JSON list of C-alpha atoms in Angstrom, two decimals:
[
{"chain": "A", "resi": 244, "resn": "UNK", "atom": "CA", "xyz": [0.00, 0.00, 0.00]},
{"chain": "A", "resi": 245, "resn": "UNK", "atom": "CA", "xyz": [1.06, 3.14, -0.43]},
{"chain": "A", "resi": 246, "resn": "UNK", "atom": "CA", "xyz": [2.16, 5.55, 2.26]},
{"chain": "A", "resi": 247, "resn": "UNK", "atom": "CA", "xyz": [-0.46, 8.75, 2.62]},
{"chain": "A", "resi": 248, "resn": "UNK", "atom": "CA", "xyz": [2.28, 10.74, 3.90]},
{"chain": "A", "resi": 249, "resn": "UNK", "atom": "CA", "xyz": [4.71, 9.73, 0.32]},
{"chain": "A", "resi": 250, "resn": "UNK", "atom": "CA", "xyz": [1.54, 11.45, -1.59]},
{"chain": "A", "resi": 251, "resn": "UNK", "atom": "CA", "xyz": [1.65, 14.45, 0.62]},
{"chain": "A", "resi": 252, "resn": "UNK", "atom": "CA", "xyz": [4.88, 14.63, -0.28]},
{"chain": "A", "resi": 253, "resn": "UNK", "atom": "CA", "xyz": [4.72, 14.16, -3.59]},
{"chain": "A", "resi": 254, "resn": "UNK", "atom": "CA", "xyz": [2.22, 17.03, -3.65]},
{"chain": "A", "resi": 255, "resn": "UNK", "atom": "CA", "xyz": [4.50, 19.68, -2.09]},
{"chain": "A", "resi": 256, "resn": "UNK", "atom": "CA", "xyz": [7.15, 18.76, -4.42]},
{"chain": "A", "resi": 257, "resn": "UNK", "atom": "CA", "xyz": [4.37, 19.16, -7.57]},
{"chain": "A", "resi": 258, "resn": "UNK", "atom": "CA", "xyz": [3.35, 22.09, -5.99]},
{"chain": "A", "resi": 259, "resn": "UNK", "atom": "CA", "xyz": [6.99, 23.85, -5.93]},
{"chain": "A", "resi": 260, "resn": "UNK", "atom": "CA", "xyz": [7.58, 22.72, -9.49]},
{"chain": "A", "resi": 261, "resn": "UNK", "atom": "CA", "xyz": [4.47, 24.29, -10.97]},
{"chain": "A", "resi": 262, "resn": "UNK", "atom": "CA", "xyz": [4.89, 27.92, -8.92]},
{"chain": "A", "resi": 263, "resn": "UNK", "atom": "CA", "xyz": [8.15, 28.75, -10.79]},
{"chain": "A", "resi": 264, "resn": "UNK", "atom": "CA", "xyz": [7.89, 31.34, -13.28]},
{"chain": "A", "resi": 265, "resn": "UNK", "atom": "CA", "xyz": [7.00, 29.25, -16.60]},
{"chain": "A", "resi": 266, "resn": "UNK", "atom": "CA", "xyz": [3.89, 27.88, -14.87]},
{"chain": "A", "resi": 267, "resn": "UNK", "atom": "CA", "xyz": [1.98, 31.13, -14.52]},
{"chain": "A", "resi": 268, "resn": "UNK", "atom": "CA", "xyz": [-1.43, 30.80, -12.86]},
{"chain": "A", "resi": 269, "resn": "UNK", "atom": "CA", "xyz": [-4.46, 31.50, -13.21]},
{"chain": "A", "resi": 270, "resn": "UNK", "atom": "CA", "xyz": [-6.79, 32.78, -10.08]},
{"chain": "A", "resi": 271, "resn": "UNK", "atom": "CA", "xyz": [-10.04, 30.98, -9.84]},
{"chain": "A", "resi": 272, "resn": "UNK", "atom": "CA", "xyz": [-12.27, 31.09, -6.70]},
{"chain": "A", "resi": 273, "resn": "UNK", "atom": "CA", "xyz": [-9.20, 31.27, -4.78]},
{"chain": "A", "resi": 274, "resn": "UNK", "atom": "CA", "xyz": [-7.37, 28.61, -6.63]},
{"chain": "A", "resi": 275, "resn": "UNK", "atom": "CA", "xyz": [-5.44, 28.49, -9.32]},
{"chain": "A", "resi": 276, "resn": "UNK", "atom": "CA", "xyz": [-6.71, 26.32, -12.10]},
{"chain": "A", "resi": 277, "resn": "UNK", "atom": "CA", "xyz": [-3.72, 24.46, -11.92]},
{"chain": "A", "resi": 278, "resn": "UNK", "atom": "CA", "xyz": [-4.24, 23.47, -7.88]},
{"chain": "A", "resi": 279, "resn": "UNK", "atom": "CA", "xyz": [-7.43, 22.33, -9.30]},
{"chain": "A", "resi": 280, "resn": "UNK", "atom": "CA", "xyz": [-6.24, 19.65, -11.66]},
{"chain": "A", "resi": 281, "resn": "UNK", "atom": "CA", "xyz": [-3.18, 18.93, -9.14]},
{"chain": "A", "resi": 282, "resn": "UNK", "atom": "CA", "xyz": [-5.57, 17.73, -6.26]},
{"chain": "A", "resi": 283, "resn": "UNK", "atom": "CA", "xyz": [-7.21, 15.51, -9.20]},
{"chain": "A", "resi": 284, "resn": "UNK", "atom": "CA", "xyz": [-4.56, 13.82, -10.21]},
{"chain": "A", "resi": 285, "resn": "UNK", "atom": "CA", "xyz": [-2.90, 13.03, -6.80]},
{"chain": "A", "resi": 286, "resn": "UNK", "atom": "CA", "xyz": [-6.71, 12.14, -5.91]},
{"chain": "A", "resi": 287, "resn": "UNK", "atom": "CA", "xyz": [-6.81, 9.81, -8.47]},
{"chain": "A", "resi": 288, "resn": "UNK", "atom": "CA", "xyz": [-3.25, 8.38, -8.26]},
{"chain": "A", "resi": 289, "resn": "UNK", "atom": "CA", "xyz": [-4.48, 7.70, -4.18]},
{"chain": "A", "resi": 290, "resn": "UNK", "atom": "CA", "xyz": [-7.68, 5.61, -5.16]},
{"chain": "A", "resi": 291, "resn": "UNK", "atom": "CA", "xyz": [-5.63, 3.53, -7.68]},
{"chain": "A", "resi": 292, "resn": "UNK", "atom": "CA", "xyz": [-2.82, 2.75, -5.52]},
{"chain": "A", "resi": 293, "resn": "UNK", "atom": "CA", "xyz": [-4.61, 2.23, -2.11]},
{"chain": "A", "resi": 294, "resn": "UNK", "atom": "CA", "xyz": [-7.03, -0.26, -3.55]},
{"chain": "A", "resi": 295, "resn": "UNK", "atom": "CA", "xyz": [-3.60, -2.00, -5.90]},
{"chain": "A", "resi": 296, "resn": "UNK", "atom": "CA", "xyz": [-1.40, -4.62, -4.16]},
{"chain": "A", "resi": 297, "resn": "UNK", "atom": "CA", "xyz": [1.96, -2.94, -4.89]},
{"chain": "A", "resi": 298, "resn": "UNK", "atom": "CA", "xyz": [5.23, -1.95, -2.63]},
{"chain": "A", "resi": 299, "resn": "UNK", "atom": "CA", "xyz": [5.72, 1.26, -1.37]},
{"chain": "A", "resi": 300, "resn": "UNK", "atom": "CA", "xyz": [8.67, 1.52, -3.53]},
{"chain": "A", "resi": 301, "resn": "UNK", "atom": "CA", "xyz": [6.51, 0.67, -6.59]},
{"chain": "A", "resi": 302, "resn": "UNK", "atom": "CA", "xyz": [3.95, 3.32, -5.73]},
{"chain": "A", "resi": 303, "resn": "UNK", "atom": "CA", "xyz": [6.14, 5.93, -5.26]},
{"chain": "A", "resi": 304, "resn": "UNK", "atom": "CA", "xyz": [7.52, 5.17, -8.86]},
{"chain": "A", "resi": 305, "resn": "UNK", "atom": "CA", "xyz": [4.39, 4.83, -10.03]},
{"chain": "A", "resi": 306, "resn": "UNK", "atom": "CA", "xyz": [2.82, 8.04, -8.94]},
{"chain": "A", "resi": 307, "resn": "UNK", "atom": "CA", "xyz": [5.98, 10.15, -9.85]},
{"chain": "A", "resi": 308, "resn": "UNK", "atom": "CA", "xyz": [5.15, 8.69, -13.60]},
{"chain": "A", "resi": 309, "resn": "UNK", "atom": "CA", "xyz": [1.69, 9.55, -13.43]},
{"chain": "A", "resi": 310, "resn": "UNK", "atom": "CA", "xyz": [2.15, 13.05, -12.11]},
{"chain": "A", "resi": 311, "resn": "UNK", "atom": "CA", "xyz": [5.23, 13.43, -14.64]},
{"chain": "A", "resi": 312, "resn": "UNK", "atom": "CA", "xyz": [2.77, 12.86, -17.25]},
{"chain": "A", "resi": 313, "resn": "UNK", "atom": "CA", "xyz": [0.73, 15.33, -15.85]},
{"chain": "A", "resi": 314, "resn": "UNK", "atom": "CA", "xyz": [2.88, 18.14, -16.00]},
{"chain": "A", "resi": 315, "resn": "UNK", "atom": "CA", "xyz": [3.60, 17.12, -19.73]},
{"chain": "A", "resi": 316, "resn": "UNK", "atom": "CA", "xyz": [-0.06, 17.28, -20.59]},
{"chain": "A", "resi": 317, "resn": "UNK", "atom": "CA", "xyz": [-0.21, 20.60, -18.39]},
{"chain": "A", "resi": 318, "resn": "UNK", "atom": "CA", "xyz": [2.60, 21.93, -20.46]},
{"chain": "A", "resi": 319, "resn": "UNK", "atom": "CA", "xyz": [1.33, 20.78, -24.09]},
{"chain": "A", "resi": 320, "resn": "UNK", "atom": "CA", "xyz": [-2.37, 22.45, -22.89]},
{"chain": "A", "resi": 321, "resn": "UNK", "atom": "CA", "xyz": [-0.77, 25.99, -21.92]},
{"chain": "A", "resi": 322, "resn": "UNK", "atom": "CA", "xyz": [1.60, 26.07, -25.03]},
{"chain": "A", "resi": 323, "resn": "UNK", "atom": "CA", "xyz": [-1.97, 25.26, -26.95]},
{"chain": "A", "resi": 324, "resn": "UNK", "atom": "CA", "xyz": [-3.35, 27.65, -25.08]},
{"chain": "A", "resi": 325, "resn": "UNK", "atom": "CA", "xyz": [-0.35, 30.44, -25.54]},
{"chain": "A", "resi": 326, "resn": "UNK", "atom": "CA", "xyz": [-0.38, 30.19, -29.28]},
{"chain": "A", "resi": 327, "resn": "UNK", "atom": "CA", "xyz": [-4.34, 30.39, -29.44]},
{"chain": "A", "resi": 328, "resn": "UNK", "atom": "CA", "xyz": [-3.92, 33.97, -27.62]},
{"chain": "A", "resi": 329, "resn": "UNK", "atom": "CA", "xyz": [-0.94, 34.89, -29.96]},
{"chain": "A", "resi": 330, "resn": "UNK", "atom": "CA", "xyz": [-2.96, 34.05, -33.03]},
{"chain": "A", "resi": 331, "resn": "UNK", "atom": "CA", "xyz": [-5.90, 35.75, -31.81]},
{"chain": "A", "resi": 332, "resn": "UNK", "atom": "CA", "xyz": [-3.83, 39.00, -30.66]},
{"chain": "A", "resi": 333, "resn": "UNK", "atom": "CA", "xyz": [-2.27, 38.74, -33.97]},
{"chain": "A", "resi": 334, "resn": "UNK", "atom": "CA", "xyz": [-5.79, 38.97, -35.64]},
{"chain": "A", "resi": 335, "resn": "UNK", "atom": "CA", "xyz": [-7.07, 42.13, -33.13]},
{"chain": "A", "resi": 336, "resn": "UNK", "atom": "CA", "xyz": [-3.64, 43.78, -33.10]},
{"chain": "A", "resi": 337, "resn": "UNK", "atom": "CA", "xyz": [-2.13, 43.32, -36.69]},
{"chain": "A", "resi": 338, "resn": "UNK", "atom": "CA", "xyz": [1.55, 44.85, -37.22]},
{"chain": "A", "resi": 339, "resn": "UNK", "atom": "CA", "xyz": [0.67, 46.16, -40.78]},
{"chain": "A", "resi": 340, "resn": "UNK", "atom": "CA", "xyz": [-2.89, 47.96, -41.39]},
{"chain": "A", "resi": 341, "resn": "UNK", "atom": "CA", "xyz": [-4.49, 46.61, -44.19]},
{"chain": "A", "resi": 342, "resn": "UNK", "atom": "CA", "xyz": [-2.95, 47.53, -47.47]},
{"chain": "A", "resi": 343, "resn": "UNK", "atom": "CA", "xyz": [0.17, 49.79, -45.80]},
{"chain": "A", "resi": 344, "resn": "UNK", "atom": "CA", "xyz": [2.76, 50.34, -48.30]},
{"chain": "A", "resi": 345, "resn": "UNK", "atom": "CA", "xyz": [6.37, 49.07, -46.91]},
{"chain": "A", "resi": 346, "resn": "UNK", "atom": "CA", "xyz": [8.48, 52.44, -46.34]},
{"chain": "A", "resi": 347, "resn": "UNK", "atom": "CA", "xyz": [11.92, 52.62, -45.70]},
{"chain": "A", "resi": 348, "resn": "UNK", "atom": "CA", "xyz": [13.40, 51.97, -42.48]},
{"chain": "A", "resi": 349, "resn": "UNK", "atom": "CA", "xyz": [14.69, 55.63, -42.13]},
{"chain": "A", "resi": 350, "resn": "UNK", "atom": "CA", "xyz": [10.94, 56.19, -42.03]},
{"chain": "A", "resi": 351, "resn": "UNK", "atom": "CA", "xyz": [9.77, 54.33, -39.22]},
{"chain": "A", "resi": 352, "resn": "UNK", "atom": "CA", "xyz": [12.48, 55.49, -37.31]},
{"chain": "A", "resi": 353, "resn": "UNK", "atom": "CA", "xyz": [11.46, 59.31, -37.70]},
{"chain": "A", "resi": 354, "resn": "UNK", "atom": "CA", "xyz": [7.94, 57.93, -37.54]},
{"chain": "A", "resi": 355, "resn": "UNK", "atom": "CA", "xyz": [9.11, 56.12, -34.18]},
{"chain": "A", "resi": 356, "resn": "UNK", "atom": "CA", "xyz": [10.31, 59.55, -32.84]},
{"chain": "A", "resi": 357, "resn": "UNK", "atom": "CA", "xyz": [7.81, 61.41, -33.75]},
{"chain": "A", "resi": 358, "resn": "UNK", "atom": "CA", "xyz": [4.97, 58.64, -31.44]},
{"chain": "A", "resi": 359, "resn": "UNK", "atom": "CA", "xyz": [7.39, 58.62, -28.83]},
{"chain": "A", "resi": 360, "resn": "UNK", "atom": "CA", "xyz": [7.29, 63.20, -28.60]},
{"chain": "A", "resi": 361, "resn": "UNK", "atom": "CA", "xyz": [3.60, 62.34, -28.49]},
{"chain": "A", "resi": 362, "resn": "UNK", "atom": "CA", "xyz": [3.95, 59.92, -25.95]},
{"chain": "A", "resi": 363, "resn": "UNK", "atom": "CA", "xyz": [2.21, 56.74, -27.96]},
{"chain": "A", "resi": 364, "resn": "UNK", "atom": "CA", "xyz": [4.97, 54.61, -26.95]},
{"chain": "A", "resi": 365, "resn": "UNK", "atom": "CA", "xyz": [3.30, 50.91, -27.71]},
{"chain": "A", "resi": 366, "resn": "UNK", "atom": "CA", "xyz": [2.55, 52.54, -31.57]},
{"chain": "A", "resi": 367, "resn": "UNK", "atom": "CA", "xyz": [6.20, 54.19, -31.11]},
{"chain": "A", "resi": 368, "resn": "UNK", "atom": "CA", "xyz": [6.95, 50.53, -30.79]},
{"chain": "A", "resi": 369, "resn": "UNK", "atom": "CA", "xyz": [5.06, 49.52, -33.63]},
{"chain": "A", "resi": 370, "resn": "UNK", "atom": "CA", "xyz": [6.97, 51.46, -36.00]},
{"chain": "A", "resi": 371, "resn": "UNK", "atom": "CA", "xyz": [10.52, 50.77, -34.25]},
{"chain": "A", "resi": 372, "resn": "UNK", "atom": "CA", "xyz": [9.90, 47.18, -35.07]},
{"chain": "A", "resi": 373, "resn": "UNK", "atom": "CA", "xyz": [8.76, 47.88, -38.90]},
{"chain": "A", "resi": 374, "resn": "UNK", "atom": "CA", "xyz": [11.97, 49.39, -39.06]},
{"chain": "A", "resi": 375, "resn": "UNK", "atom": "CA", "xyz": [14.24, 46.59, -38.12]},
{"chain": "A", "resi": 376, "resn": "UNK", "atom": "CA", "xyz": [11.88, 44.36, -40.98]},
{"chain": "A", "resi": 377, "resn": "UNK", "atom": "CA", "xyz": [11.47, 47.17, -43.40]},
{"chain": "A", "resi": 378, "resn": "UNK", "atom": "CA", "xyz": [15.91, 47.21, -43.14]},
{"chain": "A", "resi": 379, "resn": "UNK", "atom": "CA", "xyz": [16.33, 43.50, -43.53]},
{"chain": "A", "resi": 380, "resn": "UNK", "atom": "CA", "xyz": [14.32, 43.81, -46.32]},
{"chain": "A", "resi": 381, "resn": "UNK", "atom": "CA", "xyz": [15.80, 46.26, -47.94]},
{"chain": "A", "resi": 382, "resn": "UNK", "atom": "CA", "xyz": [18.92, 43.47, -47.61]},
{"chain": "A", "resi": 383, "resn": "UNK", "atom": "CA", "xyz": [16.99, 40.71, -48.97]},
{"chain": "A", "resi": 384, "resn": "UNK", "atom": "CA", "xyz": [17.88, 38.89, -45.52]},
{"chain": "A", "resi": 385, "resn": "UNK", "atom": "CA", "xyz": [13.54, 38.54, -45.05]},
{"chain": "A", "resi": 386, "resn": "UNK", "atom": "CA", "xyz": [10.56, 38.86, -47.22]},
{"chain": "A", "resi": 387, "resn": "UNK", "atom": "CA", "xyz": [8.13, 41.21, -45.65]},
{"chain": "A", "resi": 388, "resn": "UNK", "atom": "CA", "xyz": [4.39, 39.34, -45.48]},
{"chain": "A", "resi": 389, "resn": "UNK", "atom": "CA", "xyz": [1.51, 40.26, -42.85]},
{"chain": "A", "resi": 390, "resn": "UNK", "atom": "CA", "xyz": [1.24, 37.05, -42.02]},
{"chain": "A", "resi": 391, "resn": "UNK", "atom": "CA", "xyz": [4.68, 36.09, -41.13]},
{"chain": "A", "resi": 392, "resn": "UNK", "atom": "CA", "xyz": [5.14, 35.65, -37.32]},
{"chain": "A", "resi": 393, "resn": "UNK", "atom": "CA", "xyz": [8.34, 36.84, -36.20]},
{"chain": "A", "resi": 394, "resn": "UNK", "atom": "CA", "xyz": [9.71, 33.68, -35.35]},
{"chain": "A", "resi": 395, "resn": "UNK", "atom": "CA", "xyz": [9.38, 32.85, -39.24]},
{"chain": "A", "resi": 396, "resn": "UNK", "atom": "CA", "xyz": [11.54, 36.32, -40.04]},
{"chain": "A", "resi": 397, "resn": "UNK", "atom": "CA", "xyz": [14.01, 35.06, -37.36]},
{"chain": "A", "resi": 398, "resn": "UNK", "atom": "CA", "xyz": [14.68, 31.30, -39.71]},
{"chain": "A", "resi": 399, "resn": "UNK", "atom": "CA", "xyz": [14.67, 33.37, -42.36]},
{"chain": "A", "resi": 400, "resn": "UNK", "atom": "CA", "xyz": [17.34, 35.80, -40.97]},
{"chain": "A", "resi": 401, "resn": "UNK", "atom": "CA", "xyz": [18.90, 32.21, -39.58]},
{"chain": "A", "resi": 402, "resn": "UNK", "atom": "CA", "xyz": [19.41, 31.08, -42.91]},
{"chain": "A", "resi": 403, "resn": "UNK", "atom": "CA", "xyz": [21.32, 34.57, -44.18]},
{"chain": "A", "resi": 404, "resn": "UNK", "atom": "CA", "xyz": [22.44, 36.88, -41.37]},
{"chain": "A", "resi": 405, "resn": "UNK", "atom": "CA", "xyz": [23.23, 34.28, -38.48]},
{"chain": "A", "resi": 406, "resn": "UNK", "atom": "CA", "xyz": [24.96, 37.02, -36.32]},
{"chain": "A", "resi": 407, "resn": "UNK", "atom": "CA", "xyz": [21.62, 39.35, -36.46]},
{"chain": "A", "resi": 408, "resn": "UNK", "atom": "CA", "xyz": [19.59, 36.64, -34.95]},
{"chain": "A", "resi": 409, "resn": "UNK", "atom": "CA", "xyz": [20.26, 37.67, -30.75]},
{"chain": "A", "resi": 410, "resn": "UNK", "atom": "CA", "xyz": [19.51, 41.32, -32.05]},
{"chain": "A", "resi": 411, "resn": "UNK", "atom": "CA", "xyz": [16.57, 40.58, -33.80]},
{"chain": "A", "resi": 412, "resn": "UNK", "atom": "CA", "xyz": [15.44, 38.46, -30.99]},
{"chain": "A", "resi": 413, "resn": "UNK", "atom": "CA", "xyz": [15.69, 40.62, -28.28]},
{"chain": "A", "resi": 414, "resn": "UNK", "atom": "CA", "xyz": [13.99, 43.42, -30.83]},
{"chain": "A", "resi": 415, "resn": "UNK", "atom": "CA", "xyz": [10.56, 40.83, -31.26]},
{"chain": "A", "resi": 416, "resn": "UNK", "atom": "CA", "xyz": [10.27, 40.11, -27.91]},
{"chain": "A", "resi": 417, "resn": "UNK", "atom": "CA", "xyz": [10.46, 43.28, -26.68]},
{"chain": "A", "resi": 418, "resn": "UNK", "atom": "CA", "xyz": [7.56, 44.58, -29.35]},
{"chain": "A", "resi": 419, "resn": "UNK", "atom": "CA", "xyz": [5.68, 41.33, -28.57]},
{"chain": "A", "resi": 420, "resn": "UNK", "atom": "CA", "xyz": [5.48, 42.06, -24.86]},
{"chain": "A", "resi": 421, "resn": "UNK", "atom": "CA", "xyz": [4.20, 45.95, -25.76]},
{"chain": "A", "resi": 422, "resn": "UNK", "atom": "CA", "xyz": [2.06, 44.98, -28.97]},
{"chain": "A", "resi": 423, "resn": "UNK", "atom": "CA", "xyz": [0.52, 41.84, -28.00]},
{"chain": "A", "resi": 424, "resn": "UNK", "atom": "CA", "xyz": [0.98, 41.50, -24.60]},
{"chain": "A", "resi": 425, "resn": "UNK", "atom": "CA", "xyz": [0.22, 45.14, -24.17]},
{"chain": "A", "resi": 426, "resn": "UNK", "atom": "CA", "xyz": [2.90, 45.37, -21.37]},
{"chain": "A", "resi": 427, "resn": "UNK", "atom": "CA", "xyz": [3.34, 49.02, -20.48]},
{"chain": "A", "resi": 428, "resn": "UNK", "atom": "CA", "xyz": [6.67, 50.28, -21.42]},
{"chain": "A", "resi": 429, "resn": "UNK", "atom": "CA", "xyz": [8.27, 53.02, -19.57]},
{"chain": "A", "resi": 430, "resn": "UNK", "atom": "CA", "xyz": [9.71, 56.09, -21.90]},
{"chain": "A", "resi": 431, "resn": "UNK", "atom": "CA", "xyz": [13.83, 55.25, -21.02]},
{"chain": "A", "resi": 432, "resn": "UNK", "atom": "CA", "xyz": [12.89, 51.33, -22.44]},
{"chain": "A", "resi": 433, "resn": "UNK", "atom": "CA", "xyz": [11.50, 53.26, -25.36]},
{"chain": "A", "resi": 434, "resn": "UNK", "atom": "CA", "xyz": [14.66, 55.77, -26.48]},
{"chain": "A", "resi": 435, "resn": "UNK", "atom": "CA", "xyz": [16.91, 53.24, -25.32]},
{"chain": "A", "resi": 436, "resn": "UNK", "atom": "CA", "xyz": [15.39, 50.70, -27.38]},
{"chain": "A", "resi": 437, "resn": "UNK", "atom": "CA", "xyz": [14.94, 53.49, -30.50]},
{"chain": "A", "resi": 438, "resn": "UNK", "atom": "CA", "xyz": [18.37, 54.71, -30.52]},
{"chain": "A", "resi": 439, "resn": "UNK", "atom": "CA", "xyz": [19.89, 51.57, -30.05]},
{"chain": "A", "resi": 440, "resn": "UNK", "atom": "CA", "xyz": [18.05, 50.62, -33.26]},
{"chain": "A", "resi": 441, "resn": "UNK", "atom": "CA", "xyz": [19.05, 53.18, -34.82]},
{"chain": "A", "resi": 442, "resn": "UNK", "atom": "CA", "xyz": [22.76, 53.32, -34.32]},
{"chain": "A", "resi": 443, "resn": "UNK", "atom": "CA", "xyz": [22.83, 49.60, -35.46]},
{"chain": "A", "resi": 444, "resn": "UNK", "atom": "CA", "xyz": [21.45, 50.26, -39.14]},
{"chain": "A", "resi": 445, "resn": "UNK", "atom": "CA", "xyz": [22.42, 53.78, -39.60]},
{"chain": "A", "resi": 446, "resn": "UNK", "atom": "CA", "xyz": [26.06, 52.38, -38.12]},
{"chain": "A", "resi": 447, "resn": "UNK", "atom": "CA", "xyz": [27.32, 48.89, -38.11]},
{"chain": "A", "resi": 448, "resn": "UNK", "atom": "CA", "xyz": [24.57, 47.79, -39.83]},
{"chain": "A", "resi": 449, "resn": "UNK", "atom": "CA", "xyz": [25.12, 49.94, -43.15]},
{"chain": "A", "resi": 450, "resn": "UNK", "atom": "CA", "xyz": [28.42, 47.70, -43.55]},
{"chain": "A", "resi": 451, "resn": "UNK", "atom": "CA", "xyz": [27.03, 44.16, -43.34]}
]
């Protein structure tokens, strides 16, 4: 049979793995939804194993499979979940308005500016980010299309500018968190982030 005190355990350990950062929760009642499946698994895994004829050794193997298979499912049903909300942000929030003409990168950055005077830093942002695209573009590093993720500009710029990937990287998430995620961005993020843009391709960048 299986020791009551080994599930407790089990539980607390669960517990700690699923409050670090990548399992964000959701408040329900109280409870996060993810409590709320926990106490149904190890409630489960209980009823199975009191009423089996197995070791204590066995059980604890046993349930640490069963709840490892949890978390797997957990993690397959938020990343599900994730790209749902991406895809639908994409739809509600989308990078280029219907039938915008591509400019030049030395465009959005003045346009970038002249947002962040007004204080419209998250369309500020908008127009930052164009300008990294609209300049690897104008390289033939990525083919501008609306709807490209960023993720499919970043194999793209994989394939032909390897050493512009971290850049570019830490350029998308940034806008993603702002555009999407509709993070608010404090105005130092936003110069720093514009002028560091712009020093790379009016700088460095015009030599690549």
């Amino acid at each position: 049979m299986i020791d009551p005190n080994q599930l407790a355990g089990d539980k607390e350990k669960l517990g700690e793995i699923l409050a670090r950062e990548e399992f964000q929760e959701v408040e329900r009642q109280g409870k996060s939804w993810l409590d709320i499946i926990l106490e149904k698994i190890l409630d489960t895994i209980s009823r199975l194993l009191l009423s089996a004829d197995v070791s204590p050794g066995t059980a604890g193997v046993l349930s640490w499979v069963i709840i490892m298979a949890a978390i797997i499912g957990i993690i397959a049903l938020l990343v599900m979940w994730g790209r749902r909300m991406v895809r639908r942000s994409r739809r509600e929030n989308p990078l280029l308005v219907y039938d915008e003409r591509i400019r030049t990168y030395a465009d959005y950055i003045r346009e970038a500016k002249e947002r962040g005077n007004q204080g419209d830093w998250r369309e500020g942002m908008r127009f930052s980010f164009l300008a990294l695209l609209s300049y690897m573009q104008e390289r033939s590093w990525v083919h501008i299309e609306t709807w490209k993720t960023n993720w499919e500009y970043l194999d793209e710029l994989r394939e032909r500018k390897p050493e512009w990937e971290s850049f570019f990287r830490s350029h998308a998430r940034l806008f993603e968190q702002v555009w999407y995620g509709r993070v608010a961005l404090e105005p130092a993020m936003f110069w720093e982030t514009v002028n560091e843009l712009e020093r790379r391709l009016d700088g460095e960048g015009a030599h690549d």
